[in-house]
Short mmCIF file of C-alpha atoms and ligand atoms in Angstrom, two decimals:
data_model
loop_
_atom_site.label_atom_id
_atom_site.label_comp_id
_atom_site.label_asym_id
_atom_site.label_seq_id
_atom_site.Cartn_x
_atom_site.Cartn_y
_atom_site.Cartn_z
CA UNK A 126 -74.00 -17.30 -21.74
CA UNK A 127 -70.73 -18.84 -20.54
CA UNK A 128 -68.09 -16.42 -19.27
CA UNK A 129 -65.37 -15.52 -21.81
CA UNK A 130 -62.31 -14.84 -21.62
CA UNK A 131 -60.05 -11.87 -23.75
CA UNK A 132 -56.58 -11.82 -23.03
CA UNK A 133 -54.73 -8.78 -24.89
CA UNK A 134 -51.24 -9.32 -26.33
CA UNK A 135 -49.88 -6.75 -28.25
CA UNK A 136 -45.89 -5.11 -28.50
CA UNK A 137 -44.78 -2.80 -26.08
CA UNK A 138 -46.69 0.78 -26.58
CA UNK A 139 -49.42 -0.56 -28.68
CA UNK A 140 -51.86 0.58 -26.77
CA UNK A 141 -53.02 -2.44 -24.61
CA UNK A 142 -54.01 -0.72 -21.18
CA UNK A 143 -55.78 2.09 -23.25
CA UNK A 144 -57.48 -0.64 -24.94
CA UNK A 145 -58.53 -2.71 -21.76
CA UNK A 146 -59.54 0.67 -19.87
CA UNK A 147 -61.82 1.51 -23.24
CA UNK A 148 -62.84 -2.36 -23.41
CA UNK A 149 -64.07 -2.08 -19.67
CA UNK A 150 -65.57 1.60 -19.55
CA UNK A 151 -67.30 0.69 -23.08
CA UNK A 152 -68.76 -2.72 -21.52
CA UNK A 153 -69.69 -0.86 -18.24
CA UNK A 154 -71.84 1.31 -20.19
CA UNK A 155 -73.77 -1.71 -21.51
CA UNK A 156 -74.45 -2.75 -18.25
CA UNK A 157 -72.45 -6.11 -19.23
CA UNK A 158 -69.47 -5.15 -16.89
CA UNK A 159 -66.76 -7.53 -17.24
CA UNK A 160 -64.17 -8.64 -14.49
CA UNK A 161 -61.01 -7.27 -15.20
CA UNK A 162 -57.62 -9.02 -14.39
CA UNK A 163 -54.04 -7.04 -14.42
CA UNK A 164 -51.04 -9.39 -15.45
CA UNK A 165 -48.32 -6.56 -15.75
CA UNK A 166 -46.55 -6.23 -12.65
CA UNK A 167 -44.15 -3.61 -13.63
CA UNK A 168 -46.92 -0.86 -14.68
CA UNK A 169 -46.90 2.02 -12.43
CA UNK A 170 -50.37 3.06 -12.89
CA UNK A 171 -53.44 0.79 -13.68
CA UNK A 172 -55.95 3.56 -15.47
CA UNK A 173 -58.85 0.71 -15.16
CA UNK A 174 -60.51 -0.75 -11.63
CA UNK A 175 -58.82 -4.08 -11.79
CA UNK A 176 -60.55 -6.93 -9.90
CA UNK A 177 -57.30 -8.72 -9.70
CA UNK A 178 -54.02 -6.95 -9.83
CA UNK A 179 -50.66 -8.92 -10.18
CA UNK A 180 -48.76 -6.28 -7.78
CA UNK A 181 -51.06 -7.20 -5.14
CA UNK A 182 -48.79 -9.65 -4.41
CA UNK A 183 -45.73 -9.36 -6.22
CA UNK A 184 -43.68 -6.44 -5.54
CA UNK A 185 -41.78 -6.06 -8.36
CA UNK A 186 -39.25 -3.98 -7.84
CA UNK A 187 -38.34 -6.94 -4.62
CA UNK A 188 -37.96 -8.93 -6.84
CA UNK A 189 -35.49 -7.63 -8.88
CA UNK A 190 -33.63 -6.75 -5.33
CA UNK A 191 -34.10 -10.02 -4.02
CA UNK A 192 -32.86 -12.08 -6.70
CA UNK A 193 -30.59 -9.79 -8.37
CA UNK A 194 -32.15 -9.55 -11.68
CA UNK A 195 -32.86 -7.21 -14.51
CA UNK A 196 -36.19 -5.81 -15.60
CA UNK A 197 -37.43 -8.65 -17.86
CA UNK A 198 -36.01 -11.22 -15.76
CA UNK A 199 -37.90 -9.67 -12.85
CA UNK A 200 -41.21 -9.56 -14.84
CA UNK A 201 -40.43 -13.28 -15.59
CA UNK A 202 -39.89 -13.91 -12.06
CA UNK A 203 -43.15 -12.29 -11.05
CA UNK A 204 -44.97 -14.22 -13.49
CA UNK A 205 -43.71 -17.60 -12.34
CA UNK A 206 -43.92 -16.76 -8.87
CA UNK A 207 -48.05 -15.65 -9.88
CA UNK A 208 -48.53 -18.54 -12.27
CA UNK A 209 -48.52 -20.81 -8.73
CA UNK A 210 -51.02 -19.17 -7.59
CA UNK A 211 -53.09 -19.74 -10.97
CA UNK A 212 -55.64 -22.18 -9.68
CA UNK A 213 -57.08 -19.59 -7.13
CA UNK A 214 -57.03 -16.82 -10.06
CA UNK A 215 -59.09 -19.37 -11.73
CA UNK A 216 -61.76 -20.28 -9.31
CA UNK A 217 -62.40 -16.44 -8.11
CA UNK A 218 -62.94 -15.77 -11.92
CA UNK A 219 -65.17 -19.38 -11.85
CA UNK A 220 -67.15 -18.16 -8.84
CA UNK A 221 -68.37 -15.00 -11.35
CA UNK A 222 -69.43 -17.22 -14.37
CA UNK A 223 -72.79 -17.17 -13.64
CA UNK A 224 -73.20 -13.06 -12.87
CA UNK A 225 -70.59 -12.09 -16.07
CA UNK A 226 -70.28 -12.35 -19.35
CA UNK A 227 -66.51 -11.27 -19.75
CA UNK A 228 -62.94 -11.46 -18.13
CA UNK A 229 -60.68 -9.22 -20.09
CA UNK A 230 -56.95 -10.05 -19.39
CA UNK A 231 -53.43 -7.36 -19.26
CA UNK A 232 -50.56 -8.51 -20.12
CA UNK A 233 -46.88 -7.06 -19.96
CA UNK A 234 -45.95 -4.74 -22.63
CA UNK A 235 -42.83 -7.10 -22.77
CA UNK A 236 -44.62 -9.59 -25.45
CA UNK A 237 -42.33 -12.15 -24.97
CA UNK A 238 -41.83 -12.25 -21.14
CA UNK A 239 -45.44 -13.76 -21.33
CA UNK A 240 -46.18 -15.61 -24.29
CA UNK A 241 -42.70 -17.18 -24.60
CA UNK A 242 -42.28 -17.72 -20.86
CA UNK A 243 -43.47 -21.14 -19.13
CA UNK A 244 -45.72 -19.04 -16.92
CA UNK A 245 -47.05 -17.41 -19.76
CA UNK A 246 -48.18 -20.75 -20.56
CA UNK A 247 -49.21 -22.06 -17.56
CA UNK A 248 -51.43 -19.09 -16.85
CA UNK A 249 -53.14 -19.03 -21.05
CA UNK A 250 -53.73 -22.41 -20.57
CA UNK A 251 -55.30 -22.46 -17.17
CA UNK A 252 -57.85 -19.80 -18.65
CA UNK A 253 -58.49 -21.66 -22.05
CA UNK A 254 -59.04 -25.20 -20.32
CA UNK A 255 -61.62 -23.39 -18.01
CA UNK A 256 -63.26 -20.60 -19.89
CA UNK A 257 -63.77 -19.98 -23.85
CA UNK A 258 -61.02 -18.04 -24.34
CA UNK A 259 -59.36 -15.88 -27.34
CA UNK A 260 -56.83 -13.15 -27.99
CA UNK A 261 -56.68 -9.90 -28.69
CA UNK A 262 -53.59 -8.94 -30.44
CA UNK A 263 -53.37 -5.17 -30.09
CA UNK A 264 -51.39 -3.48 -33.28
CA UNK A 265 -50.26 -0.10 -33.23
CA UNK A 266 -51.62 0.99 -36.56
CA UNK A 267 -49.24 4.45 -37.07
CA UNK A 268 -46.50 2.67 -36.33
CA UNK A 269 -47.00 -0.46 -38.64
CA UNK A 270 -47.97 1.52 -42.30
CA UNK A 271 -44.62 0.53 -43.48
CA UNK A 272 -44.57 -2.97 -45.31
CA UNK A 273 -41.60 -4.10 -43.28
CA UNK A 274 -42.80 -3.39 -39.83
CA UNK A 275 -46.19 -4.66 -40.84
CA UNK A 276 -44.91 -8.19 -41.75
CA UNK A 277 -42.83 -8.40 -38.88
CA UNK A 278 -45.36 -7.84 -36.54
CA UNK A 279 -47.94 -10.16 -38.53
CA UNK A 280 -45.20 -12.85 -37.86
CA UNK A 281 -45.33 -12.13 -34.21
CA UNK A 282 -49.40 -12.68 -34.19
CA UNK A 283 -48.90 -15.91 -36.22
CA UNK A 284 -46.08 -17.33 -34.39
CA UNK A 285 -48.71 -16.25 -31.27
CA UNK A 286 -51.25 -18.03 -32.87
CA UNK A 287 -49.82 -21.45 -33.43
CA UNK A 288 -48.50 -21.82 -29.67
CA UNK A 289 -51.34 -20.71 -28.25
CA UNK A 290 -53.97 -22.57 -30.23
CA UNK A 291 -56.28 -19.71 -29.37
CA UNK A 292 -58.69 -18.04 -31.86
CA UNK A 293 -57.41 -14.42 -32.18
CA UNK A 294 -58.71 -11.28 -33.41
CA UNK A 295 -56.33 -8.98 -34.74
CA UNK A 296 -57.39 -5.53 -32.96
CA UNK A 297 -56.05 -2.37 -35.06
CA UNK A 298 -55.79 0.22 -32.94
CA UNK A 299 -54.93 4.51 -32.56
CA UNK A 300 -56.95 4.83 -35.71
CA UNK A 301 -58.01 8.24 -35.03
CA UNK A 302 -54.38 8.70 -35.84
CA UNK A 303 -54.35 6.35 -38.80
CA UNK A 304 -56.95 4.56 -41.09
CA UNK A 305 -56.45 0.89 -41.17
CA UNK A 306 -57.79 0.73 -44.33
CA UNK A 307 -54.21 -0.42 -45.98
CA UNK A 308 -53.70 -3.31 -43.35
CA UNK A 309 -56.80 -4.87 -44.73
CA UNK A 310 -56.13 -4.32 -48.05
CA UNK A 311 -52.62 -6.43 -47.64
CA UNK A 312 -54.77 -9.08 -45.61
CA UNK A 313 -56.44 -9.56 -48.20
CA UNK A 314 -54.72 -8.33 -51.59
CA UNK A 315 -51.45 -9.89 -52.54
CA UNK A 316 -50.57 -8.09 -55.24
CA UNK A 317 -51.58 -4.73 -52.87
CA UNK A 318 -48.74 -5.80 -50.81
CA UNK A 319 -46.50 -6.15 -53.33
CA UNK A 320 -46.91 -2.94 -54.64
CA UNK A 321 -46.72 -1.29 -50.87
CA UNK A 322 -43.29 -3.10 -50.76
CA UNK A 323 -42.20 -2.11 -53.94
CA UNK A 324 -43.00 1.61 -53.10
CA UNK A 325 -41.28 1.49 -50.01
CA UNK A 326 -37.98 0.29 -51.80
CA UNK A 327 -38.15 2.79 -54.49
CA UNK A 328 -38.70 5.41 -51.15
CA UNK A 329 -36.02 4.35 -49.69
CA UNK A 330 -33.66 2.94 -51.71
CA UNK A 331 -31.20 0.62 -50.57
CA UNK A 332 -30.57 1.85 -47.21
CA UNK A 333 -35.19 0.72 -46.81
CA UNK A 334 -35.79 -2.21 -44.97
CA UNK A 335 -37.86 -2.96 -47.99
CA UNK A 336 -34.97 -3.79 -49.79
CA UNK A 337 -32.23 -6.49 -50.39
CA UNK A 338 -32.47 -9.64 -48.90
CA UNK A 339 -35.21 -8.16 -46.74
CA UNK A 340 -37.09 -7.27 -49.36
CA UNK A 341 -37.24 -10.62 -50.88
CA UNK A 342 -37.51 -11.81 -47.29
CA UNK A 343 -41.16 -9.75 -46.58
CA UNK A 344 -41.90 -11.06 -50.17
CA UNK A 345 -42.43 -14.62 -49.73
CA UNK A 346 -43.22 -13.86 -46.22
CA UNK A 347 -46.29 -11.98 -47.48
CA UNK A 348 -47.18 -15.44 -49.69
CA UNK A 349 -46.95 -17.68 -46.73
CA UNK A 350 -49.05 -15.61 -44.58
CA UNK A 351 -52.08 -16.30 -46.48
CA UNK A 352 -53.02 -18.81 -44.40
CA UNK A 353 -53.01 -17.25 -41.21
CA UNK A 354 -55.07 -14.01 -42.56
CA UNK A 355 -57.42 -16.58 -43.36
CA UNK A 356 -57.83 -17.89 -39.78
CA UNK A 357 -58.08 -14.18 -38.32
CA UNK A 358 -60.52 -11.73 -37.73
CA UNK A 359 -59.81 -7.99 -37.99
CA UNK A 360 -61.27 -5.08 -36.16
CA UNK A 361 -60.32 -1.38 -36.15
CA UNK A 362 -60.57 0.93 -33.41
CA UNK A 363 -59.86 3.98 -31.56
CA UNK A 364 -59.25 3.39 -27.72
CA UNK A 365 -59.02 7.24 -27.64
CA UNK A 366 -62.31 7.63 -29.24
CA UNK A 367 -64.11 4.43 -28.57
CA UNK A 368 -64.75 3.86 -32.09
CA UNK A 369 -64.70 0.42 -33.43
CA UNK A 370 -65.85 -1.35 -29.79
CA UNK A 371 -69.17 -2.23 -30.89
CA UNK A 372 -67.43 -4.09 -33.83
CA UNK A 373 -65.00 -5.74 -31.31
CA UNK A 374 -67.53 -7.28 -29.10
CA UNK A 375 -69.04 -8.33 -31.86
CA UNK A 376 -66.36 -10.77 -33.29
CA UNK A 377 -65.49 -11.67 -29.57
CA UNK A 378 -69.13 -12.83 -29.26
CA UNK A 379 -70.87 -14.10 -31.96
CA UNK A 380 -67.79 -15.54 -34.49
CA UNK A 381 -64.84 -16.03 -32.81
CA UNK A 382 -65.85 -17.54 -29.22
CA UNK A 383 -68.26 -20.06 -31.50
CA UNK A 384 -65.02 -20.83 -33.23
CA UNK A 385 -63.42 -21.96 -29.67
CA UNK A 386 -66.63 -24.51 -28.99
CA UNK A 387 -66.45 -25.82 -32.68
CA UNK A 388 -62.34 -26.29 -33.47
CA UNK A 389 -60.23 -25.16 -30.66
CA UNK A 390 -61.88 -26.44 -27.64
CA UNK A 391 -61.95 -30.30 -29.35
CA UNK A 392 -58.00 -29.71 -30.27
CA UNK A 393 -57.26 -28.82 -26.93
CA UNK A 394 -58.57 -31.37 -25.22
CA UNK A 395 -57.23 -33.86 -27.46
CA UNK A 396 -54.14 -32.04 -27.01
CA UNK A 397 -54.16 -32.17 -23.05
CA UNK A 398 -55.32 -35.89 -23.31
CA UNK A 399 -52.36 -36.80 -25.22
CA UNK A 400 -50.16 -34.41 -22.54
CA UNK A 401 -51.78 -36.05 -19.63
CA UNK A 402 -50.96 -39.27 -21.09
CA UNK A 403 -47.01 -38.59 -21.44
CA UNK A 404 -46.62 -37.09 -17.88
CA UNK A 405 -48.47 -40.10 -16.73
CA UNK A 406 -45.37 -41.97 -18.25
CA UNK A 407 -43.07 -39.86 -17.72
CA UNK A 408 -43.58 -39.98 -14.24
CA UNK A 409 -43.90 -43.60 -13.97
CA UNK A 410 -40.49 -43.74 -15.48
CA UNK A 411 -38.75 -41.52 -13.24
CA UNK A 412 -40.01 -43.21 -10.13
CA UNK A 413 -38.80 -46.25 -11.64
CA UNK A 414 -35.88 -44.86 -12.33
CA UNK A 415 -35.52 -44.08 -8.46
CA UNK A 416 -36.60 -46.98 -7.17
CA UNK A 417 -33.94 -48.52 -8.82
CA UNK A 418 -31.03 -46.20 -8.05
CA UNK A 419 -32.49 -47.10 -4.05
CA UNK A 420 -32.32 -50.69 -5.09
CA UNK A 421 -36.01 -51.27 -4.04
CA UNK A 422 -37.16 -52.48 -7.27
CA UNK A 423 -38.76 -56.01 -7.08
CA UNK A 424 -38.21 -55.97 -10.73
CA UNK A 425 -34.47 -55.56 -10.97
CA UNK A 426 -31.81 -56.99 -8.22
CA UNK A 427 -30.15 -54.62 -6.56
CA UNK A 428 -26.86 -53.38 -8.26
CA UNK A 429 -24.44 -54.65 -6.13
CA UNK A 430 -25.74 -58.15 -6.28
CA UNK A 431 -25.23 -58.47 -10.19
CA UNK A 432 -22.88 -55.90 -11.84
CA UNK A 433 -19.80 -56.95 -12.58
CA UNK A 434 -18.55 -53.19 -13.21
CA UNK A 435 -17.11 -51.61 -9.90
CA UNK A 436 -17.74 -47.73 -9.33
CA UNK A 437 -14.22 -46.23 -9.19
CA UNK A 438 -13.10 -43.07 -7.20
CA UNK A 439 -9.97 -40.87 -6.98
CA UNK A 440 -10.88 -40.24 -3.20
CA UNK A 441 -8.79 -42.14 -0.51
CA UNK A 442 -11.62 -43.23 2.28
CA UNK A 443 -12.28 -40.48 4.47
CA UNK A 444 -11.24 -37.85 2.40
CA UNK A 445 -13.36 -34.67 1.49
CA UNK A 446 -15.48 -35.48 -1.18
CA UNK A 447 -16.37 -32.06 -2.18
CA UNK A 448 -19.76 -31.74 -1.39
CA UNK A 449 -20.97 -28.18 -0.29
CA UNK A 450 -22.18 -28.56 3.85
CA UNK A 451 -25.10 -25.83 3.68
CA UNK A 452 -24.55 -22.83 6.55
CA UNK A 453 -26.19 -23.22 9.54
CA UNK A 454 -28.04 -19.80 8.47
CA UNK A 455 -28.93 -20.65 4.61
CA UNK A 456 -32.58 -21.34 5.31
CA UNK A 457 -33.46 -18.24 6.75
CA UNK A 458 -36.34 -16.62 4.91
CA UNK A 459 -36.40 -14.82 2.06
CA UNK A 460 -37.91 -11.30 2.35
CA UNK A 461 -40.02 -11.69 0.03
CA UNK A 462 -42.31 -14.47 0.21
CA UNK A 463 -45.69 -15.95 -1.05
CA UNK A 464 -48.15 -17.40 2.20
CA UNK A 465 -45.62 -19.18 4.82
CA UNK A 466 -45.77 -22.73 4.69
CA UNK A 467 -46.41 -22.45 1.25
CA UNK A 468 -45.36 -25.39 -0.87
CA UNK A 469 -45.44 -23.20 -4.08
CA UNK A 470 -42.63 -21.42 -3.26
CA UNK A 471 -40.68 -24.27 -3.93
CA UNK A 472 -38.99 -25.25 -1.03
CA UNK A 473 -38.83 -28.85 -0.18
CA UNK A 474 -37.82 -28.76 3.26
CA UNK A 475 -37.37 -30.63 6.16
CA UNK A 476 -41.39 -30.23 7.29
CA UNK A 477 -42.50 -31.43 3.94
CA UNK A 478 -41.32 -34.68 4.92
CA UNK A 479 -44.35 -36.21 5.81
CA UNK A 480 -46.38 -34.63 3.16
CA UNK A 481 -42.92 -36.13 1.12
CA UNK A 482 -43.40 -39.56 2.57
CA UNK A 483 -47.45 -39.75 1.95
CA UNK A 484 -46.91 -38.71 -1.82
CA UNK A 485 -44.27 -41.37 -2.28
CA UNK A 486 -46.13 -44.32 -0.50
CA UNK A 487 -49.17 -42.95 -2.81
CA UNK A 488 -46.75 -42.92 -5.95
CA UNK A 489 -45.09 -46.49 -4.72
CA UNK A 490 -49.00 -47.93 -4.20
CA UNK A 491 -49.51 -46.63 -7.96
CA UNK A 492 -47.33 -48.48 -9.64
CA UNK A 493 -48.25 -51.32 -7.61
CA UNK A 494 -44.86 -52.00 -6.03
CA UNK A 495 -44.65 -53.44 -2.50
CA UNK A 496 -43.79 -50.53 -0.94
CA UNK A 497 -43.85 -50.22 2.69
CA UNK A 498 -43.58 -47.08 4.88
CA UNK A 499 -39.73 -47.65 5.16
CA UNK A 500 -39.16 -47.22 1.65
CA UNK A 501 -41.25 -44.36 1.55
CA UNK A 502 -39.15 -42.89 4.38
CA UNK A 503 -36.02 -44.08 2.31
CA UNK A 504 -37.33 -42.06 -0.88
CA UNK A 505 -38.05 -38.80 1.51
CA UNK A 506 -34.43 -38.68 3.32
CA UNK A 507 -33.59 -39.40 -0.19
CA UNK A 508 -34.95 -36.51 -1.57
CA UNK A 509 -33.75 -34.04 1.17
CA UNK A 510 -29.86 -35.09 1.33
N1 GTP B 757 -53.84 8.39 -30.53
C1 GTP B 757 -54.00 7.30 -29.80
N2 GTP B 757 -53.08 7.00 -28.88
C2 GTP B 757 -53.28 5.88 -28.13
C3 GTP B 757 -54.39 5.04 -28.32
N3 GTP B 757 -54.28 4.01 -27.45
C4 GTP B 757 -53.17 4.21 -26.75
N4 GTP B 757 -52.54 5.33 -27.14
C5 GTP B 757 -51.29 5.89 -26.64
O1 GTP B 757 -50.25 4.95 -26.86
C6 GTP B 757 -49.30 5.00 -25.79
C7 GTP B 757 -49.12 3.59 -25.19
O2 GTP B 757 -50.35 3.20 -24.65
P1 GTP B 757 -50.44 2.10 -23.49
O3 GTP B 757 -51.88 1.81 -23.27
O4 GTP B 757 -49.64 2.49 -22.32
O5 GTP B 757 -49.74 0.91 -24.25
P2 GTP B 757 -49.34 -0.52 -23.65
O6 GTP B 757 -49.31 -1.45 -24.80
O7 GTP B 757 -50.20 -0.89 -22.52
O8 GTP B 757 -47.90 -0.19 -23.16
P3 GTP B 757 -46.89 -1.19 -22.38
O9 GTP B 757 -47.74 -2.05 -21.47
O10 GTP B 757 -45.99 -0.28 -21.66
O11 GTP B 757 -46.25 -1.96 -23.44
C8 GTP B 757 -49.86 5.99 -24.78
O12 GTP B 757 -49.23 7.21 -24.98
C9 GTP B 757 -51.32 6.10 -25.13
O13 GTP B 757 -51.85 7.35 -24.82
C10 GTP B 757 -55.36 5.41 -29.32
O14 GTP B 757 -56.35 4.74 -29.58
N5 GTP B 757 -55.10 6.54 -30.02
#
């Protein structure tokens, strides 16, 4: 069996941590333990043994000092500055494939700081390219029995669903509180929905969300969404009471990871194919681009020789052009740091330069230009003025 991979989404408060700590005690009791990764870096306390934990090495609460930002933006931050270390994530989940079934995935209670954030991305991506991978979208059932909050949240999972390209199960959960019986019934019964809605307005009356152009809104909503029910499954449980995990592992096993091999898997890699194929373009263009601007390009003479339009400036010769001269004490560390010498943290510096110069001459080579190790050098000072 191949190791696969549940990452749980869900709005802030739904439950997700509960969930992952019932996912992992219920699979622990199976003897099928599963490796267990924490993504949120601002949660105080992680209720489940996590093999990986995000505030291992991102202090959150630095971040937000060091770069002067707000909650959200620091969970952002901490994501981006994680999502460079993704590739080692990867291979010390890759080096368990062949002793576990499962890798269950926590994500930030801030929905959007991960699945609409480039990290967010990086990291989904980096998991479904390697392992089978689907979602869990954790609902909070209580809290979504009215018609209106119910559709808006179901527009959340979709709009989910069509950037990640992930099979998802739709995981109804605090149902010891609160049968999920009526979510199913909308699923799958339009004219159920309609009459929910309908109730709600005559509830509430104008000042409901059911009503006015909301109403009407949620109404052909509830039409569209037809589709996407169709493309979900939908499992109820308790992570209070462990009810309904049996059923869960269930649809993560046998229907929705089989979906992955058959339609999501081919569509990705088509997908990355036609991605790899753009960057490779892309890239060629840009280099292009500045081999030209450093008039090295066999191709085209350089400007000077041919163009008969002259660059103009307001500056007399001599004269201060502007340009910020960096402190003598600007590159002095940052407190908080990834490994020194690390290239991820995105420095380009002065000791890159040979590392600099080697990619360039490589990049030159590739595009078969007749580049020498001057130009290379050229490109490199380039880069760092
Ligand atoms: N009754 C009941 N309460 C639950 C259940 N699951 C979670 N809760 C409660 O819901 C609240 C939020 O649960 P969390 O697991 O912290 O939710 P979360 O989605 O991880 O929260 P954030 O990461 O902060 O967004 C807590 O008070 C939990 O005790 C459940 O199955 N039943």
């Amino acid at each position: 069996m191949p190791l696969k991979t549940v990452i749980c989404i869900g709005m802030a408060g739904s439950g997700k941590t509960t969930f992952m700590q019932r996912l992992n005690s219920h699979m622990r009791s199976k003897k099928n333990p599963p490796y267990v990764i924490n993504l949120d870096p601002a949660v105080l306390k992680v209720p489940y043994g996590a093999n990986i934990d995000i505030r291992d090495s991102i202090k959150y609460k630095k971040v937000m000092e060091n770069y002067g930002l707000g909650p959200n933006g620091a969970i952002v931050t901490s994501l981006n500055l994680f999502s460079t270390k993704i590739d080692q994530l990867i291979k010390l989940v890759e080096n368990k494939r062949d002793k576990l079934e499962h890798c269950i995935v926590d994500t930030p209670g801030q929905i959007e700081c991960f699945v609409w954030s480039a990290s967010g991305s990086i990291i989904t991506e980096s998991f479904a390219s390697t392992f089978p991978t689907v979602i869990a979208y954790i609902v909070d059932t209580p809290r979504n029995s009215s018609p209106t909050t119910f559709m808006s949240n179901m527009l959340y999972a979709c709009s989910i669903l069509y950037k990640t390209k992930l099979p998802m199960i739709l995981v109804f959960n605090k149902t010891d509180v609160c049968n999920a019986d009526f979510a199913k019934e909308w699923m799958t019964d339009f004219e159920a929905f309609q009459t929910a809605l309908r109730d709600d307005q005559e509830l509430n009356g104008n000042s409901g969300l059911g009503s006015g152009y909301m109403g009407s809104l949620i109404n052909s909503m509830s039409l569209m969404l037809e589709e996407f029910y169709s493309q979900l499954d939908m499992v109820s449980v308790s992570s209070f009471t462990g009810q309904g995990f049996d059923d869960f592992l269930n649809v993560v096993n046998n229907g929705k990871i089989n979906e992955y091999d058959e339609y999501y898997k081919v569509e990705r890699e088509r997908v990355l194919k036609l991605k790899e194929e753009k960057e490779k373009q892309r890239k060629d263009k840009s280099l292009e681009g500045l081999m030209n601007d450093l008039g090295i390009n066999d191709k085209k003479k350089p400007k000077s020789e041919d163009d008969s339009a002259e660059v103009l400036s307001d500056l007399e010769e001599g004269e201060d052009d502007g340009l910020v001269v960096p402190d003598e004490f600007e590159d002095s560390e940052r407190e908080y740091t990834f490994a020194s010498g690390d290239r991820t943290q995105g420095e380009i510096n002065a000791q890159n330069a040979p590392g600099l110069q080697k990619a360039y001459q490589e990049a030159a080579n590739r595009v078969g230009k007749s580049a020498n190790s001057e130009t290379a050098e050229n490109i490199a000072r380039y880069l760092r003025q």
